[in-house]
Tab-separated table of C-alpha atoms (C1' of nucleotides) in Angstrom:
chain	number	residue	atom	x	y	z
A	1	UNK	CA	165.091	13.335	-36.433
A	2	UNK	CA	162.533	13.786	-33.696
A	3	UNK	CA	162.772	16.946	-31.699
A	4	UNK	CA	161.983	17.460	-28.045
A	5	UNK	CA	162.175	15.215	-25.044
A	6	UNK	CA	162.025	11.562	-26.059
A	7	UNK	CA	159.075	9.551	-24.798
A	8	UNK	CA	159.823	7.332	-21.834
A	9	UNK	CA	157.114	4.834	-22.683
A	10	UNK	CA	155.141	3.765	-25.702
A	11	UNK	CA	151.492	3.634	-26.572
A	12	UNK	CA	151.843	-0.122	-26.867
A	13	UNK	CA	153.052	-0.358	-23.289
A	14	UNK	CA	150.074	1.631	-22.105
A	15	UNK	CA	147.583	-0.479	-24.029
A	16	UNK	CA	149.256	-3.690	-22.912
A	17	UNK	CA	149.056	-2.631	-19.291
A	18	UNK	CA	145.408	-1.685	-19.694
A	19	UNK	CA	144.564	-5.056	-21.236
A	20	UNK	CA	146.382	-6.873	-18.445
A	21	UNK	CA	144.487	-4.940	-15.804
A	22	UNK	CA	141.171	-5.603	-17.533
A	23	UNK	CA	141.933	-9.303	-17.897
A	24	UNK	CA	142.813	-9.748	-14.254
A	25	UNK	CA	140.602	-7.268	-12.414
A	26	UNK	CA	137.882	-6.380	-14.867
A	27	UNK	CA	137.249	-3.342	-16.988
A	28	UNK	CA	136.164	-1.149	-14.104
A	29	UNK	CA	139.670	-1.527	-12.692
A	30	UNK	CA	141.068	0.115	-15.807
A	31	UNK	CA	141.476	3.598	-14.391
A	32	UNK	CA	144.023	6.047	-15.668
A	33	UNK	CA	145.852	5.996	-12.358
A	34	UNK	CA	145.920	2.214	-12.166
A	35	UNK	CA	147.173	1.784	-15.709
A	36	UNK	CA	149.785	4.484	-15.167
A	37	UNK	CA	151.018	2.777	-12.015
A	38	UNK	CA	151.231	-0.508	-13.893
A	39	UNK	CA	153.290	1.148	-16.608
A	40	UNK	CA	155.472	2.892	-14.073
A	41	UNK	CA	154.449	6.375	-15.171
A	42	UNK	CA	152.596	9.251	-13.592
A	43	UNK	CA	148.882	9.307	-14.142
A	44	UNK	CA	148.887	12.325	-16.401
A	45	UNK	CA	151.624	10.959	-18.579
A	46	UNK	CA	149.161	8.586	-20.167
A	47	UNK	CA	147.548	11.500	-21.927
A	48	UNK	CA	150.641	11.823	-24.048
A	49	UNK	CA	149.809	8.468	-25.572
A	50	UNK	CA	146.047	8.388	-25.405
A	51	UNK	CA	143.510	11.218	-25.668
A	52	UNK	CA	141.132	9.840	-23.059
A	53	UNK	CA	139.881	6.691	-21.391
A	54	UNK	CA	137.272	5.901	-23.995
A	55	UNK	CA	139.894	5.991	-26.699
A	56	UNK	CA	142.111	3.769	-24.595
A	57	UNK	CA	139.354	1.180	-24.531
A	58	UNK	CA	139.097	1.438	-28.304
A	59	UNK	CA	142.792	0.687	-28.463
A	60	UNK	CA	142.384	-2.242	-26.069
A	61	UNK	CA	139.742	-3.740	-28.314
A	62	UNK	CA	141.904	-3.328	-31.356
A	63	UNK	CA	144.854	-4.764	-29.503
A	64	UNK	CA	143.219	-8.033	-28.575
A	65	UNK	CA	141.638	-8.190	-32.014
A	66	UNK	CA	145.165	-8.531	-33.310
A	67	UNK	CA	146.041	-11.531	-31.162
A	68	UNK	CA	144.609	-14.444	-33.111
A	69	UNK	CA	145.688	-15.242	-36.620
A	70	UNK	CA	142.598	-15.702	-38.765
A	71	UNK	CA	142.545	-19.043	-40.557
A	72	UNK	CA	142.988	-19.120	-44.291
A	73	UNK	CA	139.976	-18.466	-46.432
A	74	UNK	CA	139.228	-21.654	-48.330
A	75	UNK	CA	136.339	-20.497	-50.487
A	76	UNK	CA	133.727	-22.451	-48.527
A	77	UNK	CA	132.043	-19.419	-47.013
A	78	UNK	CA	130.052	-21.372	-44.495
A	79	UNK	CA	133.094	-23.090	-43.032
A	80	UNK	CA	135.221	-19.980	-43.301
A	81	UNK	CA	132.796	-17.774	-41.407
A	82	UNK	CA	132.318	-20.484	-38.808
A	83	UNK	CA	136.051	-20.621	-38.235
A	84	UNK	CA	136.005	-16.861	-37.780
A	85	UNK	CA	133.228	-17.007	-35.192
A	86	UNK	CA	134.939	-19.793	-33.276
A	87	UNK	CA	137.989	-17.581	-33.174
A	88	UNK	CA	135.937	-14.674	-31.913
A	89	UNK	CA	134.480	-16.821	-29.201
A	90	UNK	CA	137.892	-17.942	-28.026
A	91	UNK	CA	139.009	-14.338	-28.006
A	92	UNK	CA	136.081	-13.231	-25.895
A	93	UNK	CA	136.610	-16.022	-23.424
A	94	UNK	CA	140.229	-15.020	-23.071
A	95	UNK	CA	139.181	-11.407	-22.473
A	96	UNK	CA	135.892	-11.498	-20.606
A	97	UNK	CA	135.517	-7.719	-20.689
A	98	UNK	CA	135.371	-7.801	-24.474
A	99	UNK	CA	131.722	-8.759	-25.061
A	100	UNK	CA	130.607	-5.967	-22.796
A	101	UNK	CA	132.407	-3.171	-24.609
A	102	UNK	CA	131.657	-4.294	-28.137
A	103	UNK	CA	128.117	-2.956	-28.330
A	104	UNK	CA	127.775	0.212	-30.345
A	105	UNK	CA	131.505	0.776	-30.492
A	106	UNK	CA	133.006	2.492	-33.464
A	107	UNK	CA	135.132	0.194	-35.581
A	108	UNK	CA	138.584	1.724	-35.615
A	109	UNK	CA	142.043	0.296	-35.806
A	110	UNK	CA	143.906	-1.914	-38.190
A	111	UNK	CA	143.113	-5.170	-36.472
A	112	UNK	CA	139.417	-4.544	-36.171
A	113	UNK	CA	139.193	-3.495	-39.782
A	114	UNK	CA	141.251	-6.556	-40.597
A	115	UNK	CA	138.683	-8.688	-38.864
A	116	UNK	CA	135.973	-7.101	-40.940
A	117	UNK	CA	138.017	-7.484	-44.100
A	118	UNK	CA	138.553	-11.133	-43.345
A	119	UNK	CA	134.858	-11.674	-42.775
A	120	UNK	CA	133.967	-9.940	-45.997
A	121	UNK	CA	136.475	-12.036	-47.879
A	122	UNK	CA	135.064	-15.193	-46.329
A	123	UNK	CA	131.508	-14.178	-47.227
A	124	UNK	CA	132.428	-13.158	-50.749
A	125	UNK	CA	131.364	-16.436	-52.414
A	126	UNK	CA	127.966	-16.153	-50.785
A	127	UNK	CA	127.138	-13.436	-53.268
A	128	UNK	CA	125.439	-10.602	-51.389
A	129	UNK	CA	125.571	-6.807	-51.471
A	130	UNK	CA	128.475	-5.393	-49.494
A	131	UNK	CA	126.334	-3.582	-46.961
A	132	UNK	CA	124.338	-6.730	-46.344
A	133	UNK	CA	127.506	-8.682	-45.727
A	134	UNK	CA	128.619	-6.104	-43.192
A	135	UNK	CA	125.279	-6.173	-41.457
A	136	UNK	CA	125.461	-9.937	-41.247
A	137	UNK	CA	128.944	-9.854	-39.784
A	138	UNK	CA	127.745	-7.427	-37.158
A	139	UNK	CA	124.891	-9.728	-36.261
A	140	UNK	CA	127.228	-12.698	-36.067
A	141	UNK	CA	129.610	-10.941	-33.744
A	142	UNK	CA	126.742	-9.763	-31.594
A	143	UNK	CA	125.468	-13.286	-31.344
A	144	UNK	CA	128.870	-14.594	-30.326
A	145	UNK	CA	129.136	-11.863	-27.709
A	146	UNK	CA	125.806	-12.732	-26.169
A	147	UNK	CA	126.601	-16.435	-26.276
A	148	UNK	CA	129.894	-15.873	-24.462
A	149	UNK	CA	128.248	-13.554	-21.968
A	150	UNK	CA	125.907	-16.408	-21.184
A	151	UNK	CA	128.797	-18.815	-20.873
A	152	UNK	CA	130.774	-16.524	-18.593
A	153	UNK	CA	127.840	-15.962	-16.262
A	154	UNK	CA	128.525	-19.627	-15.544
A	155	UNK	CA	125.474	-21.563	-16.550
A	156	UNK	CA	123.550	-19.529	-19.078
A	157	UNK	CA	120.229	-19.084	-17.426
A	158	UNK	CA	120.042	-21.052	-14.230
A	159	UNK	CA	122.462	-18.942	-12.196
A	160	UNK	CA	121.036	-15.725	-13.537
A	161	UNK	CA	117.616	-16.271	-12.116
A	162	UNK	CA	116.533	-15.398	-8.624
A	163	UNK	CA	115.429	-18.961	-8.024
A	164	UNK	CA	113.925	-18.473	-4.645
A	165	UNK	CA	111.405	-15.889	-5.726
A	166	UNK	CA	110.443	-17.891	-8.774
A	167	UNK	CA	109.871	-21.222	-7.117
A	168	UNK	CA	108.351	-19.975	-3.907
A	169	UNK	CA	105.538	-17.923	-5.337
A	170	UNK	CA	103.187	-19.924	-7.464
A	171	UNK	CA	103.126	-17.279	-10.155
A	172	UNK	CA	105.647	-18.871	-12.479
A	173	UNK	CA	104.679	-22.489	-13.028
A	174	UNK	CA	106.668	-22.959	-16.227
A	175	UNK	CA	109.728	-21.355	-14.740
A	176	UNK	CA	109.373	-23.499	-11.686
A	177	UNK	CA	109.141	-26.619	-13.772
A	178	UNK	CA	112.139	-25.621	-15.890
A	179	UNK	CA	114.259	-25.038	-12.815
A	180	UNK	CA	113.280	-28.246	-11.074
A	181	UNK	CA	113.633	-30.610	-13.988
A	182	UNK	CA	117.213	-31.324	-14.976
A	183	UNK	CA	118.585	-32.596	-18.258
A	184	UNK	CA	119.777	-30.993	-21.415
A	185	UNK	CA	123.450	-30.197	-21.621
A	186	UNK	CA	124.632	-26.822	-22.897
A	187	UNK	CA	124.134	-26.073	-26.578
A	188	UNK	CA	127.324	-26.632	-28.484
A	189	UNK	CA	128.636	-23.475	-29.977
A	190	UNK	CA	129.976	-24.602	-33.357
A	191	UNK	CA	126.745	-26.342	-34.241
A	192	UNK	CA	124.452	-23.433	-33.503
A	193	UNK	CA	126.868	-20.904	-34.950
A	194	UNK	CA	127.012	-22.906	-38.160
A	195	UNK	CA	123.262	-22.963	-38.275
A	196	UNK	CA	123.044	-19.250	-37.760
A	197	UNK	CA	125.483	-18.513	-40.527
A	198	UNK	CA	123.744	-20.681	-43.080
A	199	UNK	CA	120.317	-19.499	-42.025
A	200	UNK	CA	120.980	-15.793	-41.984
A	201	UNK	CA	122.786	-15.823	-45.303
A	202	UNK	CA	119.891	-17.710	-46.815
A	203	UNK	CA	117.458	-15.209	-45.327
A	204	UNK	CA	119.445	-12.316	-46.689
A	205	UNK	CA	119.302	-13.876	-50.142
A	206	UNK	CA	115.556	-14.297	-49.949
A	207	UNK	CA	115.033	-10.716	-48.883
A	208	UNK	CA	117.326	-9.577	-51.667
A	209	UNK	CA	115.218	-11.335	-54.230
A	210	UNK	CA	111.972	-10.086	-52.754
A	211	UNK	CA	112.980	-6.466	-52.077
B	1	UNK	CA	99.998	0.735	11.366
B	2	UNK	CA	103.416	1.782	10.176
B	3	UNK	CA	105.698	3.308	12.734
B	4	UNK	CA	108.178	6.090	12.220
B	5	UNK	CA	108.230	9.023	9.874
B	6	UNK	CA	106.158	8.319	6.783
B	7	UNK	CA	107.996	8.222	3.462
B	8	UNK	CA	107.619	11.323	1.351
B	9	UNK	CA	108.144	9.493	-1.932
B	10	UNK	CA	107.819	5.984	-3.283
B	11	UNK	CA	110.179	3.539	-4.883
B	12	UNK	CA	108.035	3.712	-7.992
B	13	UNK	CA	108.549	7.456	-8.243
B	14	UNK	CA	112.297	6.990	-8.009
B	15	UNK	CA	112.377	4.303	-10.674
B	16	UNK	CA	110.086	6.286	-12.940
B	17	UNK	CA	112.320	9.320	-12.681
B	18	UNK	CA	115.379	7.215	-13.404
B	19	UNK	CA	113.787	5.701	-16.507
B	20	UNK	CA	112.754	9.126	-17.745
B	21	UNK	CA	116.264	10.467	-17.314
B	22	UNK	CA	117.743	7.465	-19.098
B	23	UNK	CA	115.278	7.743	-21.958
B	24	UNK	CA	115.975	11.400	-22.540
B	25	UNK	CA	119.643	11.841	-21.640
B	26	UNK	CA	121.072	8.352	-21.667
B	27	UNK	CA	122.060	5.979	-18.930
B	28	UNK	CA	125.173	7.881	-17.937
B	29	UNK	CA	122.919	10.776	-16.945
B	30	UNK	CA	121.260	8.548	-14.373
B	31	UNK	CA	123.181	9.743	-11.342
B	32	UNK	CA	121.819	9.605	-7.846
B	33	UNK	CA	121.796	13.398	-7.618
B	34	UNK	CA	120.073	13.857	-10.936
B	35	UNK	CA	117.374	11.323	-10.190
B	36	UNK	CA	116.869	12.797	-6.755
B	37	UNK	CA	116.473	16.275	-8.211
B	38	UNK	CA	113.962	14.938	-10.705
B	39	UNK	CA	111.979	13.370	-7.890
B	40	UNK	CA	112.246	16.491	-5.782
B	41	UNK	CA	114.154	14.812	-3.012
B	42	UNK	CA	117.598	15.159	-1.537
B	43	UNK	CA	120.259	12.950	-3.069
B	44	UNK	CA	120.702	10.760	-0.052
B	45	UNK	CA	116.998	10.170	0.352
B	46	UNK	CA	117.080	7.816	-2.589
B	47	UNK	CA	118.936	5.307	-0.470
B	48	UNK	CA	115.793	4.804	1.526
B	49	UNK	CA	114.174	3.321	-1.541
B	50	UNK	CA	117.106	1.732	-3.329
B	51	UNK	CA	120.271	0.139	-1.928
B	52	UNK	CA	122.589	1.464	-4.607
B	53	UNK	CA	122.802	2.597	-8.204
B	54	UNK	CA	123.309	-0.854	-9.650
B	55	UNK	CA	120.150	-2.048	-7.972
B	56	UNK	CA	118.329	0.996	-9.281
B	57	UNK	CA	119.263	-0.049	-12.796
B	58	UNK	CA	117.935	-3.525	-12.072
B	59	UNK	CA	114.675	-1.907	-11.084
B	60	UNK	CA	114.659	0.226	-14.214
B	61	UNK	CA	115.015	-2.871	-16.352
B	62	UNK	CA	112.219	-4.607	-14.540
B	63	UNK	CA	110.087	-1.506	-14.788
B	64	UNK	CA	110.226	-1.200	-18.557
B	65	UNK	CA	109.882	-4.974	-18.846
B	66	UNK	CA	106.425	-4.479	-17.390
B	67	UNK	CA	105.309	-1.968	-20.007
B	68	UNK	CA	104.214	-4.161	-22.890
B	69	UNK	CA	101.490	-6.721	-22.561
B	70	UNK	CA	102.726	-10.018	-23.984
B	71	UNK	CA	100.440	-11.402	-26.673
B	72	UNK	CA	98.443	-14.504	-25.937
B	73	UNK	CA	100.123	-17.836	-26.368
B	74	UNK	CA	98.410	-19.652	-29.201
B	75	UNK	CA	100.217	-22.952	-29.112
B	76	UNK	CA	102.196	-22.288	-32.284
B	77	UNK	CA	105.554	-21.945	-30.583
B	78	UNK	CA	107.282	-20.494	-33.593
B	79	UNK	CA	104.796	-17.674	-34.021
B	80	UNK	CA	104.457	-17.131	-30.295
B	81	UNK	CA	108.175	-16.735	-29.717
B	82	UNK	CA	108.443	-14.473	-32.730
B	83	UNK	CA	105.746	-12.225	-31.309
B	84	UNK	CA	107.701	-12.101	-28.072
B	85	UNK	CA	110.905	-11.088	-29.844
B	86	UNK	CA	109.141	-8.414	-31.857
B	87	UNK	CA	107.837	-7.065	-28.592
B	88	UNK	CA	111.322	-7.091	-27.105
B	89	UNK	CA	112.641	-5.220	-30.074
B	90	UNK	CA	110.001	-2.512	-29.763
B	91	UNK	CA	110.792	-2.216	-26.098
B	92	UNK	CA	114.491	-1.779	-26.731
B	93	UNK	CA	113.886	0.848	-29.365
B	94	UNK	CA	111.688	2.760	-26.945
B	95	UNK	CA	114.449	2.565	-24.309
B	96	UNK	CA	117.739	2.707	-26.137
B	97	UNK	CA	119.754	2.205	-22.944
B	98	UNK	CA	118.165	-1.195	-22.484
B	99	UNK	CA	120.280	-3.341	-24.832
B	100	UNK	CA	123.432	-2.032	-23.235
B	101	UNK	CA	122.551	-2.995	-19.679
B	102	UNK	CA	121.080	-6.398	-20.417
B	103	UNK	CA	124.338	-8.292	-20.765
B	104	UNK	CA	125.191	-10.456	-17.784
B	105	UNK	CA	122.504	-8.896	-15.624
B	106	UNK	CA	120.835	-10.961	-12.974
B	107	UNK	CA	117.208	-11.697	-13.733
B	108	UNK	CA	115.249	-10.225	-10.857
B	109	UNK	CA	111.845	-8.706	-10.591
B	110	UNK	CA	108.346	-9.816	-11.310
B	111	UNK	CA	108.193	-8.446	-14.807
B	112	UNK	CA	111.459	-9.930	-15.948
B	113	UNK	CA	110.548	-13.293	-14.530
B	114	UNK	CA	107.182	-12.864	-16.202
B	115	UNK	CA	108.946	-12.375	-19.491
B	116	UNK	CA	110.868	-15.569	-18.947
B	117	UNK	CA	107.742	-17.388	-17.882
B	118	UNK	CA	105.965	-16.222	-20.996
B	119	UNK	CA	108.812	-17.392	-23.184
B	120	UNK	CA	108.880	-20.780	-21.520
B	121	UNK	CA	105.174	-21.152	-21.975
B	122	UNK	CA	105.468	-20.216	-25.638
B	123	UNK	CA	108.284	-22.714	-26.154
B	124	UNK	CA	106.516	-25.474	-24.286
B	125	UNK	CA	105.095	-27.226	-27.383
B	126	UNK	CA	108.569	-27.360	-28.885
B	127	UNK	CA	109.399	-30.124	-26.461
B	128	UNK	CA	112.824	-29.447	-24.972
B	129	UNK	CA	114.420	-29.724	-21.526
B	130	UNK	CA	113.687	-26.712	-19.344
B	131	UNK	CA	117.280	-25.582	-19.081
B	132	UNK	CA	117.643	-25.739	-22.834
B	133	UNK	CA	114.582	-23.602	-23.277
B	134	UNK	CA	116.000	-21.012	-20.918
B	135	UNK	CA	119.309	-21.019	-22.720
B	136	UNK	CA	117.527	-20.493	-26.007
B	137	UNK	CA	115.515	-17.600	-24.642
B	138	UNK	CA	118.710	-15.986	-23.437
B	139	UNK	CA	120.234	-16.361	-26.870
B	140	UNK	CA	117.155	-14.912	-28.509
B	141	UNK	CA	117.134	-11.874	-26.288
B	142	UNK	CA	120.843	-11.357	-26.837
B	143	UNK	CA	120.301	-11.488	-30.545
B	144	UNK	CA	117.514	-8.936	-30.387
B	145	UNK	CA	119.705	-6.673	-28.274
B	146	UNK	CA	122.554	-6.784	-30.740
B	147	UNK	CA	120.199	-6.268	-33.650
B	148	UNK	CA	118.694	-3.193	-32.023
B	149	UNK	CA	122.119	-1.893	-31.081
B	150	UNK	CA	122.967	-2.096	-34.764
B	151	UNK	CA	119.770	-0.331	-35.675
B	152	UNK	CA	120.277	2.440	-33.156
B	153	UNK	CA	123.816	3.129	-34.293
B	154	UNK	CA	121.926	4.323	-37.350
B	155	UNK	CA	122.980	2.157	-40.247
B	156	UNK	CA	124.273	-1.102	-38.873
B	157	UNK	CA	127.761	-1.212	-40.220
B	158	UNK	CA	128.419	1.688	-42.529
B	159	UNK	CA	128.426	4.444	-39.936
B	160	UNK	CA	130.407	2.367	-37.486
B	161	UNK	CA	133.431	2.112	-39.699
B	162	UNK	CA	136.187	4.642	-39.972
B	163	UNK	CA	135.657	4.881	-43.690
B	164	UNK	CA	138.526	7.144	-44.479
B	165	UNK	CA	141.188	4.864	-43.124
B	166	UNK	CA	139.679	1.862	-44.839
B	167	UNK	CA	139.324	3.301	-48.303
B	168	UNK	CA	142.492	5.344	-48.348
B	169	UNK	CA	144.972	2.631	-47.545
B	170	UNK	CA	144.916	-0.202	-50.004
B	171	UNK	CA	145.002	-2.779	-47.258
B	172	UNK	CA	141.316	-3.550	-47.161
B	173	UNK	CA	140.138	-4.246	-50.709
B	174	UNK	CA	136.987	-6.125	-49.737
B	175	UNK	CA	136.022	-3.504	-47.214
B	176	UNK	CA	136.644	-0.806	-49.780
B	177	UNK	CA	134.458	-2.551	-52.298
B	178	UNK	CA	131.693	-3.125	-49.773
B	179	UNK	CA	131.658	0.533	-48.794
B	180	UNK	CA	131.680	1.856	-52.347
B	181	UNK	CA	129.050	-0.413	-53.805
B	182	UNK	CA	125.522	0.409	-52.714
B	183	UNK	CA	122.450	-1.762	-52.726
B	184	UNK	CA	120.889	-4.158	-50.301
B	185	UNK	CA	118.337	-2.718	-47.970
B	186	UNK	CA	118.414	-3.528	-44.254
B	187	UNK	CA	117.543	-7.048	-43.217
B	188	UNK	CA	113.982	-7.228	-42.005
B	189	UNK	CA	113.758	-8.178	-38.391
B	190	UNK	CA	110.726	-10.458	-38.290
B	191	UNK	CA	112.062	-12.614	-41.096
B	192	UNK	CA	115.491	-13.207	-39.628
B	193	UNK	CA	114.143	-13.547	-36.113
B	194	UNK	CA	111.722	-16.178	-37.304
B	195	UNK	CA	114.532	-18.011	-38.999
B	196	UNK	CA	116.643	-17.899	-35.881
B	197	UNK	CA	113.892	-19.266	-33.704
B	198	UNK	CA	113.124	-22.187	-35.976
B	199	UNK	CA	116.787	-22.901	-36.594
B	200	UNK	CA	117.980	-22.819	-33.026
B	201	UNK	CA	115.137	-24.924	-31.735
B	202	UNK	CA	115.849	-27.477	-34.441
B	203	UNK	CA	119.528	-27.427	-33.510
B	204	UNK	CA	118.724	-27.917	-29.865
B	205	UNK	CA	116.590	-30.936	-30.748
B	206	UNK	CA	119.374	-32.467	-32.780
B	207	UNK	CA	121.890	-32.012	-30.011
B	208	UNK	CA	119.416	-33.466	-27.552
B	209	UNK	CA	119.151	-36.588	-29.618
B	210	UNK	CA	122.885	-36.900	-30.153
B	211	UNK	CA	124.038	-36.026	-26.605
C	1	DA	C1'	100.814	15.240	27.946
C	2	DA	C1'	105.355	13.833	27.908
C	3	DT	C1'	108.570	10.654	26.477
C	4	DC	C1'	110.316	6.742	23.842
C	5	DT	C1'	110.954	4.133	19.625
C	6	DT	C1'	111.129	3.777	14.960
C	7	DT	C1'	111.715	5.433	10.454
C	8	DT	C1'	112.764	8.908	6.847
C	9	DT	C1'	115.123	13.181	5.444
C	10	DG	C1'	118.924	15.359	3.524
C	11	DG	C1'	123.280	18.085	4.655
C	12	DT	C1'	128.074	17.230	5.132
C	13	DA	C1'	131.985	14.719	3.916
C	14	DC	C1'	135.156	11.495	1.787
C	15	DA	C1'	137.468	8.597	-1.502
C	16	DA	C1'	138.007	7.753	-6.283
C	17	DC	C1'	137.421	9.111	-10.762
C	18	DG	C1'	138.624	11.670	-15.448
C	19	DT	C1'	141.267	15.202	-16.796
C	20	DA	C1'	142.637	20.678	-17.370
C	21	DC	C1'	146.604	23.267	-16.348
C	22	DG	C1'	151.231	24.508	-16.152
C	23	DG	C1'	156.015	24.446	-14.521
C	24	DG	C1'	160.069	21.775	-14.979
C	25	DA	C1'	162.948	18.461	-17.594
C	26	DA	C1'	165.168	16.620	-21.634
C	27	DA	C1'	166.267	16.357	-26.129
C	28	DG	C1'	167.851	18.507	-31.095
C	29	DG	C1'	168.802	22.751	-33.991
C	30	DG	C1'	170.817	27.204	-34.451
D	1	DC	C1'	174.735	28.472	-25.181
D	2	DC	C1'	170.112	29.335	-25.966
D	3	DC	C1'	165.751	28.353	-28.367
D	4	DT	C1'	162.205	25.352	-29.645
D	5	DT	C1'	159.850	21.339	-29.142
D	6	DT	C1'	158.156	17.570	-26.754
D	7	DC	C1'	157.221	14.908	-22.751
D	8	DC	C1'	156.748	14.184	-17.590
D	9	DC	C1'	153.782	14.525	-13.912
D	10	DG	C1'	152.345	17.147	-9.407
D	11	DT	C1'	148.502	19.887	-8.256
D	12	DA	C1'	143.847	20.796	-8.515
D	13	DC	C1'	138.922	20.891	-9.889
D	14	DG	C1'	134.479	19.075	-10.811
D	15	DT	C1'	131.640	14.894	-10.510
D	16	DT	C1'	130.593	10.560	-8.932
D	17	DG	C1'	128.692	6.922	-5.367
D	18	DT	C1'	127.693	6.670	-0.839
D	19	DA	C1'	128.919	6.473	4.622
D	20	DC	C1'	127.475	8.907	8.494
D	21	DC	C1'	124.537	11.451	11.487
D	22	DA	C1'	121.639	15.049	13.381
D	23	DA	C1'	117.170	16.584	12.826
D	24	DA	C1'	112.324	15.643	11.858
D	25	DA	C1'	108.023	13.154	11.993
D	26	DA	C1'	105.145	9.726	13.050
D	27	DG	C1'	102.937	5.880	16.452
D	28	DA	C1'	103.465	3.577	21.050
D	29	DT	C1'	103.980	3.796	25.846
D	30	DT	C1'	103.679	5.676	30.207
DNA sequence: AATCTTTTTGGTACAACGTACGGGAAAGGG
DNA sequence: CCCTTTCCCGTACGTTGTACCAAAAAGATT
C-alpha cells in the first residue's frame, strides 16, 4: 500500500494539459504556470510529476507518438515504411509544435521506442545493418518534419520570402522570375516520400557493398 | 551629414558578437545582455541596432549564410545543386545552432536570398515551374539540416536512444537486435544527397505531367 | 555663442519565466 | 495518538526580453 499523502493529479493529466495548450496556443505557451492552471493545480505541484520543463516536453512527444495505431507490417518494406511516414505526417499536422521539437531530441518513452521498433520491423526485409536502418529512419522522420514545416508555413516557399525586396532590386533575376510565374501545384507527399524511401534504401545498399 | 549623436557601434558588430556567442556557447547563450557585454555596450543599446532578439537571430542566419562563396554554376543542375548542398552542410557543421533555427524561419536578408537565387539558377536547366523549384530547394535544405542534426548528435541514432530501457524489456526485439549487432558505417552525405536531388526532381517532373 | 533638434546611450524597472525551498496537509503504520 | 512518508503549493530568487526616460553628443539654426 502506498504511504503518504495521495496524489491529487496524475502525470497523464499534466501531460494531457500540456499537449492541449501546445496544440491551441503553441509550444511557447506551455509554461509551468499555464499548464498547472489548466490542470487545476498550483504551479509547483507539477514538479511532483515532472522533473522539469524539458522533460515535460519529452513526455508530450511520447504522448502524441502514442496516438496513432501503426498499420500492420505486410512484408513489403517500401509500402510499410511509406504508411509509417504518412502516419507521421498526419501526426505532425495535428500537432504543429511537433516538427520543431523533434530535432536532436533524445528518444525516450514507450511510444517513441515503439515507433522506432515498428520502423525497424518494416525495414527488416530490406536487409541492412541495424544501425543503418536506424539512421535511415531518422532521416525519414527528419524529412517528414521539414516537409510538414513547409506545409504549415502555408505555401512552402512563396510566403516565406520577403517578396518586395527580391522583386524590387534587380539582384535576384531568377527569384524574381520564379515569384512572378505561376504554375506547379504542391508536390504530393506520398509520391515523394515513396521515392525517398526506395532511393535511400538503395543508396544504403550500394554503400554497404562498396564500404 | 547625419544628425544626432553618432553611433558607437555597428549592427555588424552586434551580429558578429551574437554569432560568436552562439558558436561557442550555443544559441541559448545568446541573450541581449551577453551579446551587449561582448560588444562592450550596455544591454539596451542593442535595441538601437536590432528591433528584438528574434530579428537578431534572423540577422545571424543571414550573416553566416554570407560566409561561403557558392561555386560557379556549370549548367549540370544535378552536380550544381549537390555542390550547393555540400556547402550548406559544411556551413551547418561550422555553426551547429543553424539547423535548429532554420525551421519555419522567414527568408530575409541579402545572403539568404542569394542562396535561394543561386539554387534557382542551378536548377534552371531542370525545367520546372518556379514555385516547384523553390519548394524543392526548401526540401533539400530541410534534409541537410536533419542530416547534420543527426551527425551532430554524435552517432545518428545509437546515442539518441535510451538503450537500457530498450534492451532490458523484451518489448522491442527489433530494436534490441539493431543495437546489439554492429556493422554498417555512416551513410555518406554526397551520395545520398545526390540521390535525393535526382529523385525529387524526377518526381516533380512526373507530377507536373500528371497534374 | 547659445539654443534647438535629432539621435544614441545605458540605467532603472517590470512582467514573465523556471524552479529552489520549506512549512503545512494528508495519508498509512506503529 | 504519533511518526513517517508523500504531496501541495505559497513565497522567493535569479534570469530573461524589453519599455521607458534622462542624460549625452552631435549638426542645424539663430
